[in-house]
Coordinates of C-alpha atoms and ligand atoms in Angstrom, one line a residue:
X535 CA 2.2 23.7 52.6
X536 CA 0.0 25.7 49.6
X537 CA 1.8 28.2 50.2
X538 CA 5.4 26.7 49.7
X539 CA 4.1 24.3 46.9
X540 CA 3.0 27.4 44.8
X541 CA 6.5 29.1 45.8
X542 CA 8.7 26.4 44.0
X543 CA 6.2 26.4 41.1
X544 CA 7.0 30.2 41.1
X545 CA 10.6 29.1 41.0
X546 CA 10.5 26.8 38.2
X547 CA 8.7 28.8 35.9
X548 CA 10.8 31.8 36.3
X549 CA 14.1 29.8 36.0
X550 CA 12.4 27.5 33.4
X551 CA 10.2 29.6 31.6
X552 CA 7.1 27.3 31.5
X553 CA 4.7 29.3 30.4
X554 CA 6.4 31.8 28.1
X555 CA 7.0 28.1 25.9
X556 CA 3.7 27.3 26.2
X557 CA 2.3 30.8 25.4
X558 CA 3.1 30.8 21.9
X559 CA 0.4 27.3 21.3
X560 CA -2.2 29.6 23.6
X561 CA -2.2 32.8 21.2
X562 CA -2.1 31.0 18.6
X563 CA -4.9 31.8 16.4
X564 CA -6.4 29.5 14.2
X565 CA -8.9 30.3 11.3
X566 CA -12.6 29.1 12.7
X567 CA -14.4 25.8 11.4
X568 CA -11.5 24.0 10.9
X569 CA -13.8 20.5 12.4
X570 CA -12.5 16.7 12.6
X571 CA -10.9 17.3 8.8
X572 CA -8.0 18.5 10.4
X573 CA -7.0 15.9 13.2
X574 CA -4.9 13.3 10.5
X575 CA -1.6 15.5 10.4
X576 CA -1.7 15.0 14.6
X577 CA -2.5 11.8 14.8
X578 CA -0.1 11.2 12.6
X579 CA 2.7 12.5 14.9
X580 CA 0.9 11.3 17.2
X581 CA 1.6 7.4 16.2
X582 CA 5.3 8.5 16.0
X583 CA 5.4 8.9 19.3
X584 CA 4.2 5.7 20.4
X585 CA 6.8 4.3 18.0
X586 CA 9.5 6.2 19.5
X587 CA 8.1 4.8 22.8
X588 CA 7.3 1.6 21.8
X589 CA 11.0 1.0 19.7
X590 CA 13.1 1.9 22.5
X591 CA 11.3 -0.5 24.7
X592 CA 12.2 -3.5 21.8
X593 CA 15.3 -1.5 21.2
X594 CA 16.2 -2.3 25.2
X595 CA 16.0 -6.5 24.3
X596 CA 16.6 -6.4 20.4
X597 CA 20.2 -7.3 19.4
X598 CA 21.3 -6.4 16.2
X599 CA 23.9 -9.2 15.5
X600 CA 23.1 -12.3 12.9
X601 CA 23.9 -14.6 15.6
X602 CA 21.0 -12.9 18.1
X603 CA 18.9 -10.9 16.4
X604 CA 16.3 -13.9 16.3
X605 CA 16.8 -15.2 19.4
X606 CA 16.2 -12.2 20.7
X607 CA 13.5 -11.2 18.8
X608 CA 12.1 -14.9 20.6
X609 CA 12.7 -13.6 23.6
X610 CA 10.7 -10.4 23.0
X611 CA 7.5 -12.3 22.0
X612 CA 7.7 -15.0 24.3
X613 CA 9.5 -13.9 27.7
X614 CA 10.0 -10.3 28.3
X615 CA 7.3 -8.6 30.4
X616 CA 5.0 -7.1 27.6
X617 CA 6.9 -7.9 25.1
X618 CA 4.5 -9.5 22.8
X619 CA 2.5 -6.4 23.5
X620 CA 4.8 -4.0 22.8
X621 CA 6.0 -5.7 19.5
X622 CA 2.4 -5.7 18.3
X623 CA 1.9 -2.2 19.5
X624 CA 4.9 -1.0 17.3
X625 CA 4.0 -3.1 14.2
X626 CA 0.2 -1.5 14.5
X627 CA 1.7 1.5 15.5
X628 CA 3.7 1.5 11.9
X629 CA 0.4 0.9 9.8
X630 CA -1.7 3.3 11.6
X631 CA 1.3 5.3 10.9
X632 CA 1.1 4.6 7.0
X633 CA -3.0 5.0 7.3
X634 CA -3.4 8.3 8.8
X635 CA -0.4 9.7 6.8
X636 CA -2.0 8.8 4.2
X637 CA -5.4 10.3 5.1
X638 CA -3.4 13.4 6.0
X639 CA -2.0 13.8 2.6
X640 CA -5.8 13.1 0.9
X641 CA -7.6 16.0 2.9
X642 CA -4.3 18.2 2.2
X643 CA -4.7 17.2 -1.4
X644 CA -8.3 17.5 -1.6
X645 CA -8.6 20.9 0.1
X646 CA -5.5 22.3 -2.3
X647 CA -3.9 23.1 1.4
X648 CA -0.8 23.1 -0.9
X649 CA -1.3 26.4 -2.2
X650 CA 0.0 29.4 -1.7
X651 CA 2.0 30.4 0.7
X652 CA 1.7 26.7 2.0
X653 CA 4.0 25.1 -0.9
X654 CA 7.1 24.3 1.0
X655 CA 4.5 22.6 3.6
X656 CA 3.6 20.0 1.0
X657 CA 7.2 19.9 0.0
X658 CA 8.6 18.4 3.4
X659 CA 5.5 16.2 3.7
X660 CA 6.3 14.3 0.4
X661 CA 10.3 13.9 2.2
X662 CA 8.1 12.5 5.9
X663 CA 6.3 10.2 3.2
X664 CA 9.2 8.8 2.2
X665 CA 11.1 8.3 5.5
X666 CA 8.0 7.0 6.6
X667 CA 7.9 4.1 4.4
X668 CA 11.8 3.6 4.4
X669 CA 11.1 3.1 8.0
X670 CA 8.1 0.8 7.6
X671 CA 10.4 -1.4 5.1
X672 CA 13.8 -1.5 6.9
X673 CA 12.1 -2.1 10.3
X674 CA 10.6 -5.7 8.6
X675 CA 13.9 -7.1 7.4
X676 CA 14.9 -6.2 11.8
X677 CA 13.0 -9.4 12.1
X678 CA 15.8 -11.3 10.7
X679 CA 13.2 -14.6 10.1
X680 CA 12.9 -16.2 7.1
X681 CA 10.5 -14.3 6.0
X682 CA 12.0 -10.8 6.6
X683 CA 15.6 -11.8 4.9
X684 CA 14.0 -13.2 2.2
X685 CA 12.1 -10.3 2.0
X686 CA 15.4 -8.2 1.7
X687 CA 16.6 -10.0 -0.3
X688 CA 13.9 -9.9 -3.0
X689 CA 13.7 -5.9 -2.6
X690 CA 17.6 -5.9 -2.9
X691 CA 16.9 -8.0 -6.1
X692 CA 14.6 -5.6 -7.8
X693 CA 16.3 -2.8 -6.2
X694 CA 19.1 -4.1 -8.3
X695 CA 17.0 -4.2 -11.7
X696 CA 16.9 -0.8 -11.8
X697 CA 18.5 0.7 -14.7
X698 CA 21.5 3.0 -14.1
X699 CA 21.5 3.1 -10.3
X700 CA 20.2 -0.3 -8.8
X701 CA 23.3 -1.5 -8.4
X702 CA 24.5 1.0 -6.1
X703 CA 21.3 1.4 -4.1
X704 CA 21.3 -2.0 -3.5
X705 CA 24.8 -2.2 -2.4
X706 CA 23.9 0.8 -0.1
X707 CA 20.9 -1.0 1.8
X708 CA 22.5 -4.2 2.1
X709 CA 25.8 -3.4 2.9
X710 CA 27.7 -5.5 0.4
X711 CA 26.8 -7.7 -2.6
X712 CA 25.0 -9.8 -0.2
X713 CA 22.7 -10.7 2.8
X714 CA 24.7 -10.8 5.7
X715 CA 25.4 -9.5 9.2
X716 CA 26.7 -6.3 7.2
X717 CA 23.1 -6.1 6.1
X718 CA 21.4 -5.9 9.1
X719 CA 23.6 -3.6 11.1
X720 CA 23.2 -1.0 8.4
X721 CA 19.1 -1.9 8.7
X722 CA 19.4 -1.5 12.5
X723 CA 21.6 1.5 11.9
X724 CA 19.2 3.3 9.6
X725 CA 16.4 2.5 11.4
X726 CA 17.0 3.8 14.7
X727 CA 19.8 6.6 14.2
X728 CA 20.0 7.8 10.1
X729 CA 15.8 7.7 9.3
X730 CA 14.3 8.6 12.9
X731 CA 16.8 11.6 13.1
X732 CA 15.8 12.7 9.6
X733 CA 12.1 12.6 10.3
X734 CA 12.5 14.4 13.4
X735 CA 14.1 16.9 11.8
X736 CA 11.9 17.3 8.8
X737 CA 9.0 16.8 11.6
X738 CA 10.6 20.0 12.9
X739 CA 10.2 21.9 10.5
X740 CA 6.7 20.7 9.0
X741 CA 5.2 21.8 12.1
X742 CA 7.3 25.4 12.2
X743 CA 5.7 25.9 8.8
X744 CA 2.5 25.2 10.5
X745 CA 3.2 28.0 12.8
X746 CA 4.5 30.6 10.5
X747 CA 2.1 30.4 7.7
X748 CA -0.8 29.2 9.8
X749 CA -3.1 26.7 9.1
X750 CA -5.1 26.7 6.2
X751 CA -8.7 28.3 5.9
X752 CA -11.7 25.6 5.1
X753 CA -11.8 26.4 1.3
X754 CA -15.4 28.0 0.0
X755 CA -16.2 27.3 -3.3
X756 CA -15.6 30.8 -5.1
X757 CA -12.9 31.8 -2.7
X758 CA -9.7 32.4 -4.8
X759 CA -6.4 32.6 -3.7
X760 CA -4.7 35.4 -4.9
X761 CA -0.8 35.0 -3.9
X762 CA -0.5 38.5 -4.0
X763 CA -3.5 39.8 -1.3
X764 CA -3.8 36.1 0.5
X765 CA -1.5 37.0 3.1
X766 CA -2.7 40.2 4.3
X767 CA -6.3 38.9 3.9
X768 CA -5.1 35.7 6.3
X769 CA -3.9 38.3 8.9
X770 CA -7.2 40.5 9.2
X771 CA -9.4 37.3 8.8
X772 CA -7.5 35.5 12.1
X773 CA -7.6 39.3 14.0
X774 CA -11.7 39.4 13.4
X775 CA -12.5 35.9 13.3
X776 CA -10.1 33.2 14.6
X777 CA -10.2 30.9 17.3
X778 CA -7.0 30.3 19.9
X779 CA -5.4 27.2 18.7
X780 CA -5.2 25.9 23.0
X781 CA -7.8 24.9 23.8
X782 CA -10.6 25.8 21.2
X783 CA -8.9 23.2 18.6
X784 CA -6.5 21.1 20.3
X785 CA -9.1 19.1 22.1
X786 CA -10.4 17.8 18.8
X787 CA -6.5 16.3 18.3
X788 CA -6.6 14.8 21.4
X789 CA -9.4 13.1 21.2
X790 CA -8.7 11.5 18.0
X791 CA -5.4 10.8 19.0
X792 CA -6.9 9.0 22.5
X793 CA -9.2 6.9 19.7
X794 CA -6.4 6.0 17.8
X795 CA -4.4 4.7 20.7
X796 CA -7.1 2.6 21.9
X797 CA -7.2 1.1 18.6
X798 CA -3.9 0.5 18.2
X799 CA -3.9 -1.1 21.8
X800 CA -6.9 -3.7 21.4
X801 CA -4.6 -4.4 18.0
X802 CA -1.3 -4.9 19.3
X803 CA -3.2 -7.0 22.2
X804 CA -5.7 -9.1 20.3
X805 CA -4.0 -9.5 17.3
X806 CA 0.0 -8.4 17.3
X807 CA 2.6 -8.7 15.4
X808 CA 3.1 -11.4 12.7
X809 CA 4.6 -14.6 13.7
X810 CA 8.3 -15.1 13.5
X811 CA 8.9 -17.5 10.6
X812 CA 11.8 -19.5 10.9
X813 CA 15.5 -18.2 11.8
X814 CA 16.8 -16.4 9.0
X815 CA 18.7 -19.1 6.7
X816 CA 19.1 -18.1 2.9
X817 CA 19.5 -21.4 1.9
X818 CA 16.0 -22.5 3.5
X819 CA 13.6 -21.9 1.0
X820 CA 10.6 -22.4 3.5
X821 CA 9.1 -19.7 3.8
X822 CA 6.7 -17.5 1.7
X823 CA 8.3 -14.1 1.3
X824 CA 6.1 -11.2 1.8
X825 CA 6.1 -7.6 3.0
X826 CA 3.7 -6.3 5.4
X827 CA 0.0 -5.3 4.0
X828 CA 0.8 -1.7 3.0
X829 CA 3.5 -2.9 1.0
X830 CA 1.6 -5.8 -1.0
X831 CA 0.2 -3.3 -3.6
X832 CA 3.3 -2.6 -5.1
X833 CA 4.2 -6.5 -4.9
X834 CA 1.1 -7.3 -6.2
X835 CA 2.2 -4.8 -9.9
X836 CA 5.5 -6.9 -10.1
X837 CA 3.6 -10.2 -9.8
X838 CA 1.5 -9.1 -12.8
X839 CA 4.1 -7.3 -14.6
X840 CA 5.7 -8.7 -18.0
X841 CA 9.5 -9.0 -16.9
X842 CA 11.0 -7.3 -19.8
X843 CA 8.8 -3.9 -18.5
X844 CA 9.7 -4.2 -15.2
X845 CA 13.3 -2.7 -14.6
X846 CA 12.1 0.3 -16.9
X847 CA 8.6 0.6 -14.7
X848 CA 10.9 0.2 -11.3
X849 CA 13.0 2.9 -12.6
X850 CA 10.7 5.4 -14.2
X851 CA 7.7 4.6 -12.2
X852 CA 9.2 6.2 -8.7
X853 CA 10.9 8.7 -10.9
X854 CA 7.5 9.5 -12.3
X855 CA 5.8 9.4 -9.1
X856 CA 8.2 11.3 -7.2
X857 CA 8.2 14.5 -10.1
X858 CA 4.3 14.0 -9.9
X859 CA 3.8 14.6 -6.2
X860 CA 6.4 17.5 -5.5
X861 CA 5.3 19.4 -8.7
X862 CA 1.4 19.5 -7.2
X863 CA 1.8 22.8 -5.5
X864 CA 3.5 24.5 -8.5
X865 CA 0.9 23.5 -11.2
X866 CA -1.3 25.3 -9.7
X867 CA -0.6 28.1 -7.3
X868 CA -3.8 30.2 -6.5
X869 CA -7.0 29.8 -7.5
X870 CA -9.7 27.5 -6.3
X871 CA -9.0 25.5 -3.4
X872 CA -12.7 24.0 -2.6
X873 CA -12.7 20.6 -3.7
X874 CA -16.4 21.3 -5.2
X875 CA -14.9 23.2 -7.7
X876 CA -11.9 20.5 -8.5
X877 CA -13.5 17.6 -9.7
X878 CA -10.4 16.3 -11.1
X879 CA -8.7 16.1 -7.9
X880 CA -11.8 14.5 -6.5
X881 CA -11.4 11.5 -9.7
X882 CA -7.5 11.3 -9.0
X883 CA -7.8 10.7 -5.7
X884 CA -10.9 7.9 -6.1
X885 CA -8.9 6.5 -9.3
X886 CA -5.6 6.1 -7.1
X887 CA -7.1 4.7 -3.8
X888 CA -9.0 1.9 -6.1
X889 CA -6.3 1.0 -7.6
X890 CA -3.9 0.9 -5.0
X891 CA -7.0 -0.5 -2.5
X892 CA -7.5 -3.8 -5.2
X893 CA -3.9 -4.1 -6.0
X894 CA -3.9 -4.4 -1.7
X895 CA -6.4 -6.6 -2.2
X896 CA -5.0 -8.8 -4.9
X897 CA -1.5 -8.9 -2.8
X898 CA -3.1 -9.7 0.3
X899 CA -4.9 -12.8 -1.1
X900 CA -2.9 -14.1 -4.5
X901 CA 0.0 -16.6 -4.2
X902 CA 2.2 -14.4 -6.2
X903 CA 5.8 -15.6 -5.0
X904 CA 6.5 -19.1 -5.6
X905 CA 4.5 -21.7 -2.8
X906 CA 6.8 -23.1 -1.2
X907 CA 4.5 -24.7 0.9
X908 CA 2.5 -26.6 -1.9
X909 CA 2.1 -30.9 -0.9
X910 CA 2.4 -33.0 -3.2
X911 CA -0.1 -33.6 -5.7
X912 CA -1.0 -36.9 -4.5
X913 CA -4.2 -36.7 -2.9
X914 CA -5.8 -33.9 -5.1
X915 CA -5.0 -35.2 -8.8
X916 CA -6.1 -38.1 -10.3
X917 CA -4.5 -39.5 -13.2
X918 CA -6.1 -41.9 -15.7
X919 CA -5.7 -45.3 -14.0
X920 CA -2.8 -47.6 -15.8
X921 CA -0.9 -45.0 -17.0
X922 CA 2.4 -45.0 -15.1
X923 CA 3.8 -42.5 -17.4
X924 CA 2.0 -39.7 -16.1
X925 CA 1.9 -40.6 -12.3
X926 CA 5.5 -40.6 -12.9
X927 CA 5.4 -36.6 -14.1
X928 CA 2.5 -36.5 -11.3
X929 CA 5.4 -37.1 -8.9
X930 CA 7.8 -35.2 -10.9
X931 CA 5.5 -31.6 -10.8
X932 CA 6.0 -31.9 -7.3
X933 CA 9.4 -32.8 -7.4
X934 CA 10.7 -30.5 -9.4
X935 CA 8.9 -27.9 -8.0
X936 CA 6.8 -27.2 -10.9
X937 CA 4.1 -26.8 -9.0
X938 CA 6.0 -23.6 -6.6
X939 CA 5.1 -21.8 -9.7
X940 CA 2.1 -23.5 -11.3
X941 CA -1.3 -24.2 -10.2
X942 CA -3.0 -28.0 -11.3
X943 CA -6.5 -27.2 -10.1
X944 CA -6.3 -25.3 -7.3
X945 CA -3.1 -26.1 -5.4
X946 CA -0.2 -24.7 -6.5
X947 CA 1.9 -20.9 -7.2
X948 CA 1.0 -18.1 -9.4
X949 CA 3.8 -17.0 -10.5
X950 CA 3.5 -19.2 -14.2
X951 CA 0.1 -19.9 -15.6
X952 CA -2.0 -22.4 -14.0
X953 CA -1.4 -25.5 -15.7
X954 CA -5.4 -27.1 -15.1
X955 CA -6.3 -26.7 -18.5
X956 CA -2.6 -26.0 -20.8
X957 CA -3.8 -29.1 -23.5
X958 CA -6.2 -27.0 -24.9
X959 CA -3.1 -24.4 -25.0
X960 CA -0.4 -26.4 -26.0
X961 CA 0.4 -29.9 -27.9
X962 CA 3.0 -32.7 -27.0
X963 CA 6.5 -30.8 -28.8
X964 CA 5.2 -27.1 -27.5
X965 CA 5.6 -28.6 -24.0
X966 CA 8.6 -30.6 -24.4
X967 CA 9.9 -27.2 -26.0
X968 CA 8.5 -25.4 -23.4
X969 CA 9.9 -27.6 -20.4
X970 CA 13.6 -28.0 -21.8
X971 CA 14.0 -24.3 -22.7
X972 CA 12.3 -22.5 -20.2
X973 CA 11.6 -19.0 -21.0
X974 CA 12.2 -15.5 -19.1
X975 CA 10.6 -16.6 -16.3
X976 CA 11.1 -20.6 -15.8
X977 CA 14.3 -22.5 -15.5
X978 CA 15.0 -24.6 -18.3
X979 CA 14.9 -27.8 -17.5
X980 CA 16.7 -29.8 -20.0
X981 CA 20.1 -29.9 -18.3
X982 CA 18.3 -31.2 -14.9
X983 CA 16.0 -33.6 -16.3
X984 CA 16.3 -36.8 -18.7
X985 CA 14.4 -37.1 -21.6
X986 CA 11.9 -39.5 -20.0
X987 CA 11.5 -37.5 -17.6
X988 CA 10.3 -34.9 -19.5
X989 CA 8.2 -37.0 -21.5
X990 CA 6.0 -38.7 -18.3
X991 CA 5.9 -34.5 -17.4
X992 CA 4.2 -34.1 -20.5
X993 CA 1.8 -37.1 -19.8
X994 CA 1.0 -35.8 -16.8
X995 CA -0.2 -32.5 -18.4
X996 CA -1.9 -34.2 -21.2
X997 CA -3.3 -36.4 -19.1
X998 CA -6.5 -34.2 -18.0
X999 CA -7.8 -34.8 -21.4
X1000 CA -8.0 -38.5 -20.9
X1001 CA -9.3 -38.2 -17.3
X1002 CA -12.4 -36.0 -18.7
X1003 CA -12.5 -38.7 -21.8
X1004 CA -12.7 -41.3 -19.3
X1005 CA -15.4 -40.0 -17.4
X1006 CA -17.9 -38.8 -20.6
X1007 CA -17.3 -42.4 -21.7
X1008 CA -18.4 -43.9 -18.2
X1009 CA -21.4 -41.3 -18.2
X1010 CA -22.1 -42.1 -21.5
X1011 CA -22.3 -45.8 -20.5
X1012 CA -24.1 -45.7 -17.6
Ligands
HEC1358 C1 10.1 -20.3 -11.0 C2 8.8 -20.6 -11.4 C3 8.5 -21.7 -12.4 C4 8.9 -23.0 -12.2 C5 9.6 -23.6 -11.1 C6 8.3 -23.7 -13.4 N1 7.7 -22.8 -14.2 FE1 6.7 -23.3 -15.9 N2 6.4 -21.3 -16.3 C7 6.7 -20.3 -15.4 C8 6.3 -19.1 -16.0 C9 6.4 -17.7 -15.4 C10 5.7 -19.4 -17.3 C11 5.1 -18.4 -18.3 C12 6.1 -18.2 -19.4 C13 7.0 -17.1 -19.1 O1 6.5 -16.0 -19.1 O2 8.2 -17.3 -19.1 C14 5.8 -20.8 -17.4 C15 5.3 -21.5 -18.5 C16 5.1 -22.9 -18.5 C17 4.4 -23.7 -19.5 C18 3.7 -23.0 -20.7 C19 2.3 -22.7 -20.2 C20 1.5 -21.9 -21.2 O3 0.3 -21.9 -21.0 O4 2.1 -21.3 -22.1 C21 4.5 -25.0 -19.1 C22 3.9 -26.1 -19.9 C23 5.3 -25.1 -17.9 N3 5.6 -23.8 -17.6 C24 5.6 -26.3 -17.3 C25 6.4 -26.3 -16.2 C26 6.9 -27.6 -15.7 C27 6.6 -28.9 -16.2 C28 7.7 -27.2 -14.6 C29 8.6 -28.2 -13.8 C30 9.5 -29.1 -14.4 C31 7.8 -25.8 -14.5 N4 7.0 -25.3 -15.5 C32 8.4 -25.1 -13.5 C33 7.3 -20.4 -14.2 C34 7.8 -21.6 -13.6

């Protein structure tokens, strides 16, 4: 039985040439010391395989049709075998995706593992970033909830803004001057045939740069690299000193990898993917429209952003970002590579994850867009008894849908200035003015409301005044 089990293995390999493809990852020399600082790159391809796995399971149930597409996204959460499971382990997959990518880059970046001979390395990473986040964003709008069109449909929206080209980006992504069943085959499209085939192709290559140029040294502080000697001194320093790729550094990957799974199992279990708003309607305004959390931090610079900046900041920002990151390996070549002796690259890192870490945070916890979920103010204002003027505009705020945009107190949107205290800002005729006209970034209301109307409005916002005379006066009587 041994015997004939180890003849077909004998057969197989010398028709399928097993070993000679695995031979290359055995004698593979790596440079020694290379630790738990080098696992991100693996881990990250290792979280694209589970979303390989895990999209062709939802790709199995998921149809891409405006009629289906949230049906059948229903059925996925709530009847297929595992298919909440697998939904959550896909979303989680995506931001531990996003995460170690990121965390990749950083060690990369803070190592100077872009140098020389290594350029070209960095080059196709910044292209995987990209893809990568392409994915992250066209795989939320396959949702096709509320939520996820509405989403689209405020990317499209900027996208448009942009000077020069928004137009025609926008018409690209969404197939069409609007959001429709055009849009979300060319989502579904690009997220399982154009983006996927791109990254594995890019993925290709990333990692047959890894091979040819091997990996990079740990950097020692005082250690130059010399672009002229660094290749011949790479050579003779992996022929004394470095370590077989399979198993001496592998393991390290796989454990980390194993670790990450396990997170992103108890994740996709315990927690999973968001909720499915309601079916995609762009007439129903119901819904808050929100990217996912990696996303917020660029929501959260629009929220804040004066609007006349903003098409010039969508246009040059990327534009700026984009020269920034692929120009890193060329603006400095050789030289130090030890973070030690690069403290600037140690501040630009810390300056960019704090800012993009609190604009996450600010997205993740401000009402930015407009709340469309805000109740009336009934139960949480009070107005100055006998004045029906401003319980008229009381009822009007909410109405109107002031208060989508404006907060009295504490309920209430951010997107315009909270309203709580605007007597001290503004007298009767400035909000009349203010009301009627609108400005950049409120509807004018003068063809929509009567002049009463406007009037008990501006009661109602004047009113505070008098509640906070009324009660000094009681206080001061009792
Ligand atoms: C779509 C969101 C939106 C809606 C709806 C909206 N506003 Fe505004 N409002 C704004 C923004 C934004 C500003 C800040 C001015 C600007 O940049 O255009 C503003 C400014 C104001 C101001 C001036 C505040 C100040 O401190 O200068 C007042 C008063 C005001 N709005 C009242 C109202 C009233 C009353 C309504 C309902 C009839 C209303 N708004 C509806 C977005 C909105």
């Amino acid at each position: 039985m041994k015997k004939k089990l180890r003849k077909i293995g004998k057969w197989l390999n010398d028709r399928g040439g097993f070993s000679e493809m695995l031979k290359p990852l055995k004698e593979h020399l790596v440079p020694p010391g290379t630790g738990w600082n080098y696992v991100w790159g693996s881990a990250t391809l290792f979280c694209l395989i589970v979303q390989v796995l895990t999209g062709i399971a939802l790709a199995f149930l998921y149809q891409p049709s405006v009629n289906a597409a949230y049906q059948s996204m229903q059925y996925i959460e709530n009847q297929a075998f595992m298919g909440s499971f697998i939904r959550g382990l896909h979303n989680w997959g995506a931001s531990g995706m996003v995460v170690l990518l990121g965390a990749h880059m950083i060690r990369v970046y803070l190592t100077a593992a872009y140098k020389y001979p290594r350029e070209m390395s960095w080059i196709s990473g910044i292209f995987l970033l990209g893809i990568t986040l392409t994915m992250a964003m066209t795989g939320q709008l396959l949702r096709w909830d509320s939520n996820a069109i509405w989403t689209g449909i405020l990317v499209a929206e900027q996208t448009g803004r942009i000077p020069f080209v928004g137009d025609a980006i926008a018409h690209f992504f969404i197939g069409g001057a609007t959001l429709g069943g055009d849009t979300l085959n060319r989502y579904f499209a690009m997220h399982v045939f154009l983006f996927p085939a791109l990254l594995f192709t890019i993925v290709g290559y990333h990692l047959f740069l890894v091979l040819r140029n091997g990996i990079s040294e740990p950097p020692k502080a005082g250690r130059l690299i010399n672009p002229k000697k660094y290749r011949s001194w790479y050579q003779k320093m992996l022929k004394k000193k470095g370590v077989p790729f399979f198993p001496d550094v592998i393991w390290r990957d796989v454990v980390f990898s194993l670790g990450v799974l396990i997170v992103l199992i108890l994740l996709g279990w315990l927690v999973g993917a968001p909720e499915l708003t309601k079916p995609a309607d762009p007439t129903i305004l119901e819904t808050e429209p929100t990217p996912d959390w990696y996303f917020k931090w660029i929501y959260a610079i629009f929220a804040t952003m004066n609007r006349f900046l903003e098409p010039y900041f969508l246009f040059f920002g990327p534009l700026l970002g984009i020269i920034l990151l692929f120009s890193v390996p060329f603006l400095s070549r050789g030289g130090e590579r030890s973070p030690l002796r690069r403290p600037w690259a140690i501040v630009g890192v810390a300056i960019t994850i704090v800012t993009v870490g609190s604009l996450t945070y600010a997205g993740l916890w401000a009402n930015w867009v407009p709340d469309f979920k805000a109740a009336p103010l009934g139960e949480y204002v009070s107005v100055p008894q006998e004045e029906p003027m401003a319980e008229r505009g009381k009822h009007l705020f909410y109405e109107m849908k002031c208060i989508y945009c404006h907060k009295i107190g504490k309920k209430g949107g951010s997107n315009g200035p909270a309203l709580t205290k605007v007597e001290n800002r503004l007298d009767e005729q400035q909000l009349i003015l203010q009301i009627s006209n609108g400005s950049a970034d409120m509807p004018a209301y003068g063809g929509s409301l009567s002049s009463s109307e406007i009037k008990a409005l501006v009661a109602f916002l004047l009113s505070e005044k008098k509640v906070n005379e009324e009660k000094r006066e009681t206080r001061n009587k009792e």
